[in-house]
mmCIF file of C-alpha atoms in Angstrom:
data_model
loop_
_atom_site.group_PDB
_atom_site.id
_atom_site.type_symbol
_atom_site.label_atom_id
_atom_site.label_comp_id
_atom_site.label_asym_id
_atom_site.label_seq_id
_atom_site.Cartn_x
_atom_site.Cartn_y
_atom_site.Cartn_z
ATOM 1 C CA UNK A 1 105.311 133.231 73.130
ATOM 2 C CA UNK A 2 102.731 130.548 72.391
ATOM 3 C CA UNK A 3 99.681 130.464 74.676
ATOM 4 C CA UNK A 4 98.283 127.298 76.228
ATOM 5 C CA UNK A 5 95.241 127.625 73.981
ATOM 6 C CA UNK A 6 97.429 127.840 70.859
ATOM 7 C CA UNK A 7 99.269 124.690 71.978
ATOM 8 C CA UNK A 8 95.895 122.952 72.443
ATOM 9 C CA UNK A 9 96.398 122.429 76.183
ATOM 10 C CA UNK A 10 93.253 121.634 78.143
ATOM 11 C CA UNK A 11 93.478 123.922 81.203
ATOM 12 C CA UNK A 12 91.200 121.648 83.239
ATOM 13 C CA UNK A 13 92.907 118.362 82.328
ATOM 14 C CA UNK A 14 96.417 119.055 81.013
ATOM 15 C CA UNK A 15 98.548 116.058 80.080
ATOM 16 C CA UNK A 16 102.232 115.694 80.873
ATOM 17 C CA UNK A 17 104.743 113.113 79.761
ATOM 18 C CA UNK A 18 107.371 111.789 82.149
ATOM 19 C CA UNK A 19 110.324 110.552 80.072
ATOM 20 C CA UNK A 20 112.437 108.093 82.077
ATOM 21 C CA UNK A 21 115.456 105.981 81.250
ATOM 22 C CA UNK A 22 113.060 102.987 81.084
ATOM 23 C CA UNK A 23 110.318 104.590 78.966
ATOM 24 C CA UNK A 24 107.569 107.202 79.106
ATOM 25 C CA UNK A 25 104.591 107.662 81.413
ATOM 26 C CA UNK A 26 101.737 109.999 80.430
ATOM 27 C CA UNK A 27 99.585 111.554 83.153
ATOM 28 C CA UNK A 28 96.338 113.514 82.819
ATOM 29 C CA UNK A 29 96.175 116.101 85.591
ATOM 30 C CA UNK A 30 92.969 117.210 87.317
ATOM 31 C CA UNK A 31 93.115 121.003 87.667
ATOM 32 C CA UNK A 32 89.427 121.085 88.595
ATOM 33 C CA UNK A 33 89.734 118.951 91.758
ATOM 34 C CA UNK A 34 93.366 119.843 92.623
ATOM 35 C CA UNK A 35 94.010 123.296 91.116
ATOM 36 C CA UNK A 36 96.815 124.396 93.432
ATOM 37 C CA UNK A 37 98.599 121.057 93.247
ATOM 38 C CA UNK A 38 98.405 120.892 89.443
ATOM 39 C CA UNK A 39 99.676 124.469 89.155
ATOM 40 C CA UNK A 40 102.558 123.658 91.513
ATOM 41 C CA UNK A 41 103.497 120.542 89.511
ATOM 42 C CA UNK A 42 103.298 122.423 86.206
ATOM 43 C CA UNK A 43 105.454 125.234 87.609
ATOM 44 C CA UNK A 44 108.173 122.675 88.359
ATOM 45 C CA UNK A 45 107.657 121.060 84.928
ATOM 46 C CA UNK A 46 107.854 124.376 83.071
ATOM 47 C CA UNK A 47 110.985 125.383 85.010
ATOM 48 C CA UNK A 48 112.739 122.148 83.965
ATOM 49 C CA UNK A 49 113.084 121.210 87.643
ATOM 50 C CA UNK A 50 112.445 117.506 87.039
ATOM 51 C CA UNK A 51 114.984 117.186 84.206
ATOM 52 C CA UNK A 52 117.750 114.750 85.175
ATOM 53 C CA UNK A 53 116.242 113.744 88.506
ATOM 54 C CA UNK A 54 115.935 110.180 89.764
ATOM 55 C CA UNK A 55 113.215 107.867 90.958
ATOM 56 C CA UNK A 56 114.428 107.736 94.543
ATOM 57 C CA UNK A 57 112.097 105.201 96.157
ATOM 58 C CA UNK A 58 110.318 102.111 94.902
ATOM 59 C CA UNK A 59 108.051 99.588 96.580
ATOM 60 C CA UNK A 60 107.509 96.710 94.116
ATOM 61 C CA UNK A 61 103.981 96.647 92.657
ATOM 62 C CA UNK A 62 102.909 99.376 95.132
ATOM 63 C CA UNK A 63 104.527 102.749 94.389
ATOM 64 C CA UNK A 64 107.348 104.743 92.831
ATOM 65 C CA UNK A 65 108.458 108.119 94.224
ATOM 66 C CA UNK A 66 110.376 110.818 92.335
ATOM 67 C CA UNK A 67 110.886 114.534 91.961
ATOM 68 C CA UNK A 68 113.285 115.441 94.720
ATOM 69 C CA UNK A 69 116.798 114.242 93.941
ATOM 70 C CA UNK A 70 119.302 114.999 91.188
ATOM 71 C CA UNK A 71 121.186 112.246 89.364
ATOM 72 C CA UNK A 72 124.025 112.647 91.871
ATOM 73 C CA UNK A 73 121.461 111.669 94.547
ATOM 74 C CA UNK A 74 121.487 115.067 96.226
ATOM 75 C CA UNK A 75 118.222 116.761 97.301
ATOM 76 C CA UNK A 76 117.149 119.560 94.964
ATOM 77 C CA UNK A 77 116.155 122.922 96.451
ATOM 78 C CA UNK A 78 112.405 123.475 96.110
ATOM 79 C CA UNK A 79 109.872 126.236 96.387
ATOM 80 C CA UNK A 80 107.691 126.654 99.479
ATOM 81 C CA UNK A 81 105.282 123.895 100.527
ATOM 82 C CA UNK A 82 101.755 124.006 99.120
ATOM 83 C CA UNK A 83 98.314 123.520 100.627
ATOM 84 C CA UNK A 84 97.335 119.857 100.787
ATOM 85 C CA UNK A 85 94.239 119.285 98.625
ATOM 86 C CA UNK A 86 93.776 115.634 99.685
ATOM 87 C CA UNK A 87 90.227 116.548 100.757
ATOM 88 C CA UNK A 88 89.286 116.861 97.027
ATOM 89 C CA UNK A 89 87.509 113.485 96.865
ATOM 90 C CA UNK A 90 90.099 111.811 94.629
ATOM 91 C CA UNK A 91 91.344 108.474 95.951
ATOM 92 C CA UNK A 92 94.817 106.919 95.905
ATOM 93 C CA UNK A 93 93.855 104.191 93.456
ATOM 94 C CA UNK A 94 96.066 102.147 91.171
ATOM 95 C CA UNK A 95 97.296 104.377 88.355
ATOM 96 C CA UNK A 96 96.953 107.717 90.140
ATOM 97 C CA UNK A 97 99.660 110.327 90.704
ATOM 98 C CA UNK A 98 99.808 112.088 94.067
ATOM 99 C CA UNK A 99 102.022 114.491 95.995
ATOM 100 C CA UNK A 100 104.497 113.181 98.546
ATOM 101 C CA UNK A 101 104.732 115.070 101.827
ATOM 102 C CA UNK A 102 106.175 114.880 105.306
ATOM 103 C CA UNK A 103 103.765 112.499 107.096
ATOM 104 C CA UNK A 104 103.839 114.675 110.227
ATOM 105 C CA UNK A 105 102.921 117.938 108.414
ATOM 106 C CA UNK A 106 99.671 118.338 106.453
ATOM 107 C CA UNK A 107 100.781 121.172 104.150
ATOM 108 C CA UNK A 108 104.336 120.066 103.355
ATOM 109 C CA UNK A 109 104.348 118.887 99.715
ATOM 110 C CA UNK A 110 106.790 120.628 97.377
ATOM 111 C CA UNK A 111 108.112 118.837 94.280
ATOM 112 C CA UNK A 112 108.046 115.123 95.108
ATOM 113 C CA UNK A 113 105.302 112.944 93.675
ATOM 114 C CA UNK A 114 104.425 109.272 93.557
ATOM 115 C CA UNK A 115 102.531 106.934 91.298
ATOM 116 C CA UNK A 116 100.256 104.408 92.983
ATOM 117 C CA UNK A 117 100.630 100.920 91.504
ATOM 118 C CA UNK A 118 98.014 99.454 93.853
ATOM 119 C CA UNK A 119 94.976 100.896 95.610
ATOM 120 C CA UNK A 120 96.223 102.662 98.766
ATOM 121 C CA UNK A 121 93.214 103.701 100.890
ATOM 122 C CA UNK A 122 95.582 104.385 103.811
ATOM 123 C CA UNK A 123 96.788 107.432 101.823
ATOM 124 C CA UNK A 124 93.273 108.848 101.315
ATOM 125 C CA UNK A 125 91.864 111.823 103.218
ATOM 126 C CA UNK A 126 90.119 110.508 106.342
ATOM 127 C CA UNK A 127 90.373 113.345 108.855
ATOM 128 C CA UNK A 128 91.966 116.619 109.931
ATOM 129 C CA UNK A 129 95.157 115.416 111.650
ATOM 130 C CA UNK A 130 98.481 114.964 109.869
ATOM 131 C CA UNK A 131 98.107 111.180 110.189
ATOM 132 C CA UNK A 132 94.636 111.148 108.618
ATOM 133 C CA UNK A 133 94.690 114.078 106.191
ATOM 134 C CA UNK A 134 96.035 111.978 103.330
ATOM 135 C CA UNK A 135 98.059 112.579 100.190
ATOM 136 C CA UNK A 136 96.661 114.692 97.366
ATOM 137 C CA UNK A 137 95.852 112.809 94.181
ATOM 138 C CA UNK A 138 96.104 115.221 91.254
ATOM 139 C CA UNK A 139 95.955 113.033 88.168
ATOM 140 C CA UNK A 140 95.854 109.636 86.495
ATOM 141 C CA UNK A 141 98.301 107.682 84.379
ATOM 142 C CA UNK A 142 96.825 107.332 80.886
ATOM 143 C CA UNK A 143 99.784 105.577 79.232
ATOM 144 C CA UNK A 144 102.894 103.832 80.505
ATOM 145 C CA UNK A 145 101.660 102.300 83.753
ATOM 146 C CA UNK A 146 103.666 99.243 82.682
ATOM 147 C CA UNK A 147 106.790 101.460 82.716
ATOM 148 C CA UNK A 148 106.020 102.546 86.287
ATOM 149 C CA UNK A 149 105.527 98.879 87.254
ATOM 150 C CA UNK A 150 108.869 97.982 85.670
ATOM 151 C CA UNK A 151 110.549 100.830 87.586
ATOM 152 C CA UNK A 152 109.013 99.546 90.848
ATOM 153 C CA UNK A 153 110.783 96.192 90.497
ATOM 154 C CA UNK A 154 114.247 97.594 89.758
ATOM 155 C CA UNK A 155 117.133 96.421 91.938
ATOM 156 C CA UNK A 156 117.597 98.807 94.868
ATOM 157 C CA UNK A 157 120.188 99.928 97.377
ATOM 158 C CA UNK A 158 119.848 101.518 100.812
ATOM 159 C CA UNK A 159 121.792 104.754 100.380
ATOM 160 C CA UNK A 160 120.798 106.162 103.780
ATOM 161 C CA UNK A 161 118.513 109.027 104.760
ATOM 162 C CA UNK A 162 115.443 109.187 102.516
ATOM 163 C CA UNK A 163 117.115 106.877 99.987
ATOM 164 C CA UNK A 164 116.161 103.553 101.558
ATOM 165 C CA UNK A 165 114.906 101.651 98.503
ATOM 166 C CA UNK A 166 116.521 103.571 95.673
ATOM 167 C CA UNK A 167 116.913 102.017 92.234
ATOM 168 C CA UNK A 168 120.542 101.122 91.678
ATOM 169 C CA UNK A 169 121.679 101.656 88.982
ATOM 170 C CA UNK A 170 119.669 104.902 88.969
ATOM 171 C CA UNK A 171 116.460 105.316 86.990
ATOM 172 C CA UNK A 172 116.562 108.820 85.573
ATOM 173 C CA UNK A 173 113.705 111.148 84.741
ATOM 174 C CA UNK A 174 115.175 112.724 81.640
ATOM 175 C CA UNK A 175 112.394 115.302 81.458
ATOM 176 C CA UNK A 176 108.746 116.023 82.096
ATOM 177 C CA UNK A 177 106.877 118.186 79.626
ATOM 178 C CA UNK A 178 103.317 119.247 78.926
ATOM 179 C CA UNK A 179 101.783 117.447 75.943
ATOM 180 C CA UNK A 180 98.325 118.998 75.677
#
């Protein structure tokens, strides 16, 4: 097997590419400030978990959410929830990637993530309750923010449950892979 060093992967700031049906988005992850979250995301990436999943929620010019539903719009089984590292000092600014979670449970993130298309201080860590703990930012979009913006304005349908503003026709994440 090839090691991360041999593949020229920066262990502190690995980069991943999200290949969607509308184009690619490159994210640089911050394993220094969000080590557990980055490791969790990369575990899902390396397992091929995100292959053929959909962007399941969009809010035009604000956010896109993905990483939890297969192309047949069924929830994918995930690993256990991880510790929320929203207290890491990183802010939910335009162009950041963060973990989605159950708003009523601090440590509930699994595989779902979102890309902020506008500054979202309401998602930042502000306290110790579930309502104020925030959402862990674990990286920044370095290329393809325009693709994420295009995804956010796709026509949507309310498919019920968590699929309230779901792109229809579906926007597929073909794969996510580590670049360097």
